[in-house]
Structures are given as C-alpha cells and as structure tokens.
PDB file of C-alpha atoms in Angstrom:
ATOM      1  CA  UNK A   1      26.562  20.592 -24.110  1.00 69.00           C
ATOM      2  CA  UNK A   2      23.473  19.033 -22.362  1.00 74.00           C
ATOM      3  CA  UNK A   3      21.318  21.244 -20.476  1.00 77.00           C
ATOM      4  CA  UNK A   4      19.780  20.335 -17.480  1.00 69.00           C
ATOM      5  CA  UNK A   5      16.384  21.254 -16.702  1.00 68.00           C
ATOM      6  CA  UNK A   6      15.262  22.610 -13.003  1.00 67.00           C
ATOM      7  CA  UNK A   7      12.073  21.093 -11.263  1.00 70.00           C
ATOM      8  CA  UNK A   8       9.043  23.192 -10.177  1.00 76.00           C
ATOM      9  CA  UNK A   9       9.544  22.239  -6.252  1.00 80.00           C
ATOM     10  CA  UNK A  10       6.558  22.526  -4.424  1.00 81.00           C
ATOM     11  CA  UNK A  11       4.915  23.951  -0.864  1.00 86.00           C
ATOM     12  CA  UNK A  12       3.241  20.350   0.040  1.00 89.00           C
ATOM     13  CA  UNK A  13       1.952  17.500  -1.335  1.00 93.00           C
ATOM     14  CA  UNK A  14      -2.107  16.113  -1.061  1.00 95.00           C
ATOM     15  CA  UNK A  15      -3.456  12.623  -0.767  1.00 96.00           C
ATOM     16  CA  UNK A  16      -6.261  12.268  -3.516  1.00 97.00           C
ATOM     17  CA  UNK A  17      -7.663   9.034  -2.107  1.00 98.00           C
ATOM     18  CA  UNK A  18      -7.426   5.932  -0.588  1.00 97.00           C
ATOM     19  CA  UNK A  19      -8.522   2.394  -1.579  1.00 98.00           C
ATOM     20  CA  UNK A  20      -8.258  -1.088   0.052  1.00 97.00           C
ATOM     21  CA  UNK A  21      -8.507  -5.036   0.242  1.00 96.00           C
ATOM     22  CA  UNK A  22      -8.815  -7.233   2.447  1.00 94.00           C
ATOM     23  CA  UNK A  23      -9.240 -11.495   2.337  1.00 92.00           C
ATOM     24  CA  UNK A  24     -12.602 -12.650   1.393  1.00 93.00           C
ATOM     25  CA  UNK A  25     -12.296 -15.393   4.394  1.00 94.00           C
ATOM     26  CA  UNK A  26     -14.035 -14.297   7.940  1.00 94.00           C
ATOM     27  CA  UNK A  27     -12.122 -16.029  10.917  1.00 93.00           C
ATOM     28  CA  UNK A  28     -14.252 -15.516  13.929  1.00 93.00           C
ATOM     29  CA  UNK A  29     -12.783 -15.382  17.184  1.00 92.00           C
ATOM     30  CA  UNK A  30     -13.602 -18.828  18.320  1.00 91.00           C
ATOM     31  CA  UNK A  31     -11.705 -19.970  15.398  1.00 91.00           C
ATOM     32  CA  UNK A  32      -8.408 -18.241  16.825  1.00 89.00           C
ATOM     33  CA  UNK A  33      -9.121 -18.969  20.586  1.00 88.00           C
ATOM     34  CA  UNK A  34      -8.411 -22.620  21.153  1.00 85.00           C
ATOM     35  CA  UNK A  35      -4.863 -22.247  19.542  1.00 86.00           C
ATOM     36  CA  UNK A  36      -4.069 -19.246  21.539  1.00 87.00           C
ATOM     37  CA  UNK A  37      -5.729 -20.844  24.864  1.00 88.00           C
ATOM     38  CA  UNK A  38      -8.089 -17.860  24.823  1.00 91.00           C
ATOM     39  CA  UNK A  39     -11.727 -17.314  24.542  1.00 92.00           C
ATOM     40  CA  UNK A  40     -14.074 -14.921  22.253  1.00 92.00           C
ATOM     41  CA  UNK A  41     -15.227 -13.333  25.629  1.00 93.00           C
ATOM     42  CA  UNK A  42     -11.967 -12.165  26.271  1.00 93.00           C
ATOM     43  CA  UNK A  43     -10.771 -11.613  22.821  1.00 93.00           C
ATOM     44  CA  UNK A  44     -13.708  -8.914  22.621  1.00 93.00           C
ATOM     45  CA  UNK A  45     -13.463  -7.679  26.102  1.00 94.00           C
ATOM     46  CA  UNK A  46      -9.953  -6.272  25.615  1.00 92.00           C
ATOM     47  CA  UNK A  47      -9.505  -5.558  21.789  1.00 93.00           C
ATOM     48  CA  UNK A  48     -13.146  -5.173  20.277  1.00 94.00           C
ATOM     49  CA  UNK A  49     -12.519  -7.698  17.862  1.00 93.00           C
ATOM     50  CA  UNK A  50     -15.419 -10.085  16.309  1.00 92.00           C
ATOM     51  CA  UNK A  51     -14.326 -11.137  13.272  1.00 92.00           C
ATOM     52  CA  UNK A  52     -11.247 -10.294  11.410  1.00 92.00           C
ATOM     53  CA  UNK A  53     -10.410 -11.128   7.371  1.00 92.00           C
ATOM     54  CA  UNK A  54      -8.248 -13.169   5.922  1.00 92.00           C
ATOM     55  CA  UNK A  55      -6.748 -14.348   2.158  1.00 92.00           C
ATOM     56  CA  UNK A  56      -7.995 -17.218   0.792  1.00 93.00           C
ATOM     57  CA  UNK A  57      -5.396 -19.601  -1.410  1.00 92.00           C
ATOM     58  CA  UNK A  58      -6.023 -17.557  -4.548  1.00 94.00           C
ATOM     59  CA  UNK A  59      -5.583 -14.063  -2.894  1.00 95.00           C
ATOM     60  CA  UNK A  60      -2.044 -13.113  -2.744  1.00 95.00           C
ATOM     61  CA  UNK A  61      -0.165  -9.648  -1.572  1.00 95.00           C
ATOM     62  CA  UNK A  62       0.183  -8.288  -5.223  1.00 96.00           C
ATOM     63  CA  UNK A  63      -3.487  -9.159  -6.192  1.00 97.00           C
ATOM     64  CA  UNK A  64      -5.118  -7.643  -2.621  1.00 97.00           C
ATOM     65  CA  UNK A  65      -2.238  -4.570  -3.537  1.00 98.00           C
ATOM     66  CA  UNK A  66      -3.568  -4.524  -7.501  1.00 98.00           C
ATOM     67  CA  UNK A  67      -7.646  -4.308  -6.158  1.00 98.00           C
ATOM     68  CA  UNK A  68      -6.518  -1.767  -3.704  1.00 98.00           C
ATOM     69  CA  UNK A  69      -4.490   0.337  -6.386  1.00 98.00           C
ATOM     70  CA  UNK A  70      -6.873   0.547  -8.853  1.00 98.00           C
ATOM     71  CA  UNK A  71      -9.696   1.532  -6.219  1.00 98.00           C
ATOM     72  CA  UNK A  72      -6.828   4.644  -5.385  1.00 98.00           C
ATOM     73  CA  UNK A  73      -6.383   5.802  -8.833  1.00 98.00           C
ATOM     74  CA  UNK A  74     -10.304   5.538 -10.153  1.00 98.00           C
ATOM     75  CA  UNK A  75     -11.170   7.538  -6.845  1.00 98.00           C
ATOM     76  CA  UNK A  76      -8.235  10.449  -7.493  1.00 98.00           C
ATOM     77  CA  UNK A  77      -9.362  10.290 -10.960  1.00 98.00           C
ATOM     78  CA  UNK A  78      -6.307  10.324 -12.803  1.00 97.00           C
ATOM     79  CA  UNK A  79      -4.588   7.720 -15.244  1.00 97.00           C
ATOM     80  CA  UNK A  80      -2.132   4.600 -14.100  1.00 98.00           C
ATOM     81  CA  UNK A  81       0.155   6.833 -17.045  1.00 97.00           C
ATOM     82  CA  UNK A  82       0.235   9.603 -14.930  1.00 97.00           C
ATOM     83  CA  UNK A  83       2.082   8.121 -11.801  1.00 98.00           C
ATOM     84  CA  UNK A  84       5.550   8.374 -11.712  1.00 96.00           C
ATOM     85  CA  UNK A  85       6.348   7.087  -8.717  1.00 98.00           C
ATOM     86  CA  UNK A  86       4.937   3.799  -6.895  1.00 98.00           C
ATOM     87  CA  UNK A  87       6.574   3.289  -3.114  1.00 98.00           C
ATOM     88  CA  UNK A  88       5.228   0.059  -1.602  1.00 98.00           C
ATOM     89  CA  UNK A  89       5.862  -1.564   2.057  1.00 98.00           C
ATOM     90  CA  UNK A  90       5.990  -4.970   3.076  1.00 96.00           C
ATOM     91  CA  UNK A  91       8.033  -7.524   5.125  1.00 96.00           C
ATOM     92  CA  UNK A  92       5.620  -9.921   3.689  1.00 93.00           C
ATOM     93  CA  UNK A  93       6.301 -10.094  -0.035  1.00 93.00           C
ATOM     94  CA  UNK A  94       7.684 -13.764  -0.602  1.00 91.00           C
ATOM     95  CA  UNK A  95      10.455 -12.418  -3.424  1.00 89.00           C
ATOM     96  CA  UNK A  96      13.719 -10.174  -2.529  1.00 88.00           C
ATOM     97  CA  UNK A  97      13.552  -9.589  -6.297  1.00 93.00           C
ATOM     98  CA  UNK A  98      11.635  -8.406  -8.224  1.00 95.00           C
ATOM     99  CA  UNK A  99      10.149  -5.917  -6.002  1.00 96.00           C
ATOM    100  CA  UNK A 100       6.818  -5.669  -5.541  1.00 97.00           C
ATOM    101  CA  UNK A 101       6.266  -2.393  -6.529  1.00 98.00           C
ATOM    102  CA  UNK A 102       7.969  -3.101 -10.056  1.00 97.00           C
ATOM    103  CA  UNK A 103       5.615  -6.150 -10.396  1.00 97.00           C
ATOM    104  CA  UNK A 104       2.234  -4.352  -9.365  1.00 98.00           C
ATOM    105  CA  UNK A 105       3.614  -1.306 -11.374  1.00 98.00           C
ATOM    106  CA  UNK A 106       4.082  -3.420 -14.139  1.00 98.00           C
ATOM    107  CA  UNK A 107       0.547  -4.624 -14.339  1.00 98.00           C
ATOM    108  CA  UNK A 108      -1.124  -1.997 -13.188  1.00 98.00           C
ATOM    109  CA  UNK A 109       0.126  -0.585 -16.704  1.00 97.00           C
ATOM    110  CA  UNK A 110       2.228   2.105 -14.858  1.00 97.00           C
ATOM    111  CA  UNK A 111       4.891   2.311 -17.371  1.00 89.00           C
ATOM    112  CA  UNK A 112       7.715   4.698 -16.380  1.00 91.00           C
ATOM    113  CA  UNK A 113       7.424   5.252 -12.794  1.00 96.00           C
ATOM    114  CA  UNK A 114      10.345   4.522  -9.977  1.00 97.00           C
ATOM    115  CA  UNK A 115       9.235   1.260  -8.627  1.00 98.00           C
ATOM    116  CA  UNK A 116      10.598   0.213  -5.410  1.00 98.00           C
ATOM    117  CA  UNK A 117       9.596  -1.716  -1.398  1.00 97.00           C
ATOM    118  CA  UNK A 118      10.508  -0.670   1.832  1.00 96.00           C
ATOM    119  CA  UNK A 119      10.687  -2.621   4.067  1.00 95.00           C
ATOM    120  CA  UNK A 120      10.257  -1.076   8.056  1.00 93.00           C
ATOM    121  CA  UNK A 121       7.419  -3.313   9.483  1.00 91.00           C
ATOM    122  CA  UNK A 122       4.753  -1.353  10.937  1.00 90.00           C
ATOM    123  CA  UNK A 123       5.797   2.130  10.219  1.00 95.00           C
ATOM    124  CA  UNK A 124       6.942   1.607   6.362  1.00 94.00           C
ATOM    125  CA  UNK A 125       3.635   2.850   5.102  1.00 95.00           C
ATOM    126  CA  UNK A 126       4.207   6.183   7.280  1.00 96.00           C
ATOM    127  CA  UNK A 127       7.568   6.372   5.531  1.00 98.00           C
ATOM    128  CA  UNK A 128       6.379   5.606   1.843  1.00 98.00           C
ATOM    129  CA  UNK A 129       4.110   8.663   2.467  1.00 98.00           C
ATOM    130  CA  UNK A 130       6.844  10.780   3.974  1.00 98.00           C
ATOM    131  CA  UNK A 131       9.648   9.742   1.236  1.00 98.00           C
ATOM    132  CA  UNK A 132       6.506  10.369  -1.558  1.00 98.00           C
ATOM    133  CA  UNK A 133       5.701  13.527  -0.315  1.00 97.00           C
ATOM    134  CA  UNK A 134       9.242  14.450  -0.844  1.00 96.00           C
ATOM    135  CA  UNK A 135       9.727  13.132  -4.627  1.00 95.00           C
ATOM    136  CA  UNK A 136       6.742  15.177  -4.517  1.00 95.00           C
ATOM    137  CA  UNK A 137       7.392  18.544  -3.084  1.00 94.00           C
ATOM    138  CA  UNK A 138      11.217  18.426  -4.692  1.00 93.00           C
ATOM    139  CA  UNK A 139       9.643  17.892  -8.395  1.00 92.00           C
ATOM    140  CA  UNK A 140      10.650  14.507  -8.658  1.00 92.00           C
ATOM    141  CA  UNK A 141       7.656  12.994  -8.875  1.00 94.00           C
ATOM    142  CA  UNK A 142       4.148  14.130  -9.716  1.00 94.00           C
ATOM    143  CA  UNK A 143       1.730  11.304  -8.902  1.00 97.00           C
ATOM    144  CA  UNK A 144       3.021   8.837  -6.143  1.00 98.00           C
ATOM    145  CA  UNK A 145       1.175   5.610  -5.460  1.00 98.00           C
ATOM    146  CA  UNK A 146       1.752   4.532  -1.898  1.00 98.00           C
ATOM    147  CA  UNK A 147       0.953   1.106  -0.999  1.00 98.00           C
ATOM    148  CA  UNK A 148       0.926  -0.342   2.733  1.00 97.00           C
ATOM    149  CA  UNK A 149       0.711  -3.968   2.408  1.00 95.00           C
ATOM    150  CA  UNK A 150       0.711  -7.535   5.152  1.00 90.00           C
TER     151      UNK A 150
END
C-alpha cells in the first residue's frame, strides 16, 4: 500500500528578489517619430519617454529571460537546485512547444521543477505570481521562479 505524504501548507508566500534585462540598443524618440507621424516634443510631453531599449539580433527572449533569472536567484541567494517551480509569461515566445519555461529551466540547470508559459498579455506576470504564490502556500512548491517576459 503506498502512502501518501501531506504538504506543510503555508500562511503566505515572499518575493526574495527581482532581476532584469533589457536590449543593449537605445532607440531615441526621433528614431520612432517619423514612422508614427509624431515628434520627440510630443512623445515626451505626454509619456515622459526619451529613450527606450531594445534587442539587438543576438538578444533573444530566453537569453534577456536567462540574464534576468540568474540576477533573481544570486540576489535571493539560493541555488537554481532549489526551485521547483518556474512560471513564465509571454505572447512573444516564437515556439508553441517547447515552452519557454522548460527551455530556460533547462539551462538555467533547474533540474526538476514544473516548467510551464502563460500566456495573458499584459497581466500574465500578475498571474504567474498569483498561481506561484499558491504552489507556494499549498506546499507544492518551495522556490518559484516567475518570469514576465516581451
């Protein structure tokens, strides 16, 4: 007969840290105007934007998500080992499958974790958090890596 084992649930859940990337490539307002049959005046008048970033050729959505992963973990000082669960949203990736997650899981030399994408446009970071917090506060998971990615 196989016993099952019962998970420590828990009150709440804490974010340890953040990290990010962004393109190495500065587009300037000017650049974006023309197109757009705009200006920089009016671009920064109404939004506050100067410059913005953007990927070069040999930056793609799994390497900016990798940099930005591995700034996470090193700043919540725990091991890639440790997570067991890595949630990540995009409507960007350019592959239905493999997900993303699986395949910045993979080398991120997170070994065992559920890997998997959501994808909910602008608000499917808010629901990676909400669906890792509760992995989290059921016992599922331990360590969730969340990552928010366009």
């Amino acid at each position: 007969m196989t016993e099952l084992k019962v998970s420590q649930t828990r009150r709440y859940s804490k974010i340890y840290s953040l990290g990010a990337s962004r393109g190495s490539l500065a587009v300037t307002n000017d650049e974006i105007a023309g197109p757009i049959d705009s200006s920089d005046e009016w671009i920064r008048q109404r939004t506050g934007v100067i410059t913005r970033a953007r990927a070069t050729q040999d930056q793609t959505l799994q390497s900016m998500s990798i940099e930005a992963a591995k700034e996470a973990i090193e700043k919540a000082g725990i091991t890639p080992e440790q997570i067991d669960l890595v949630i990540v949203s995009t409507i960007s990736f350019p592959y239905a499958t493999p997900s993303a997650a699986t395949l910045i899981a993979g080398e991120l030399g997170i070994p065992n974790a559920a890997a998997y994408d959501i994808s909910a446009a602008c608000a499917g970071y808010c629901y990676g958090i909400a669906q890792a917090d509760s992995m989290i506060r059921s016992g599922l998971s331990e360590y969730a890596l969340v990552i928010g990615a366009e």
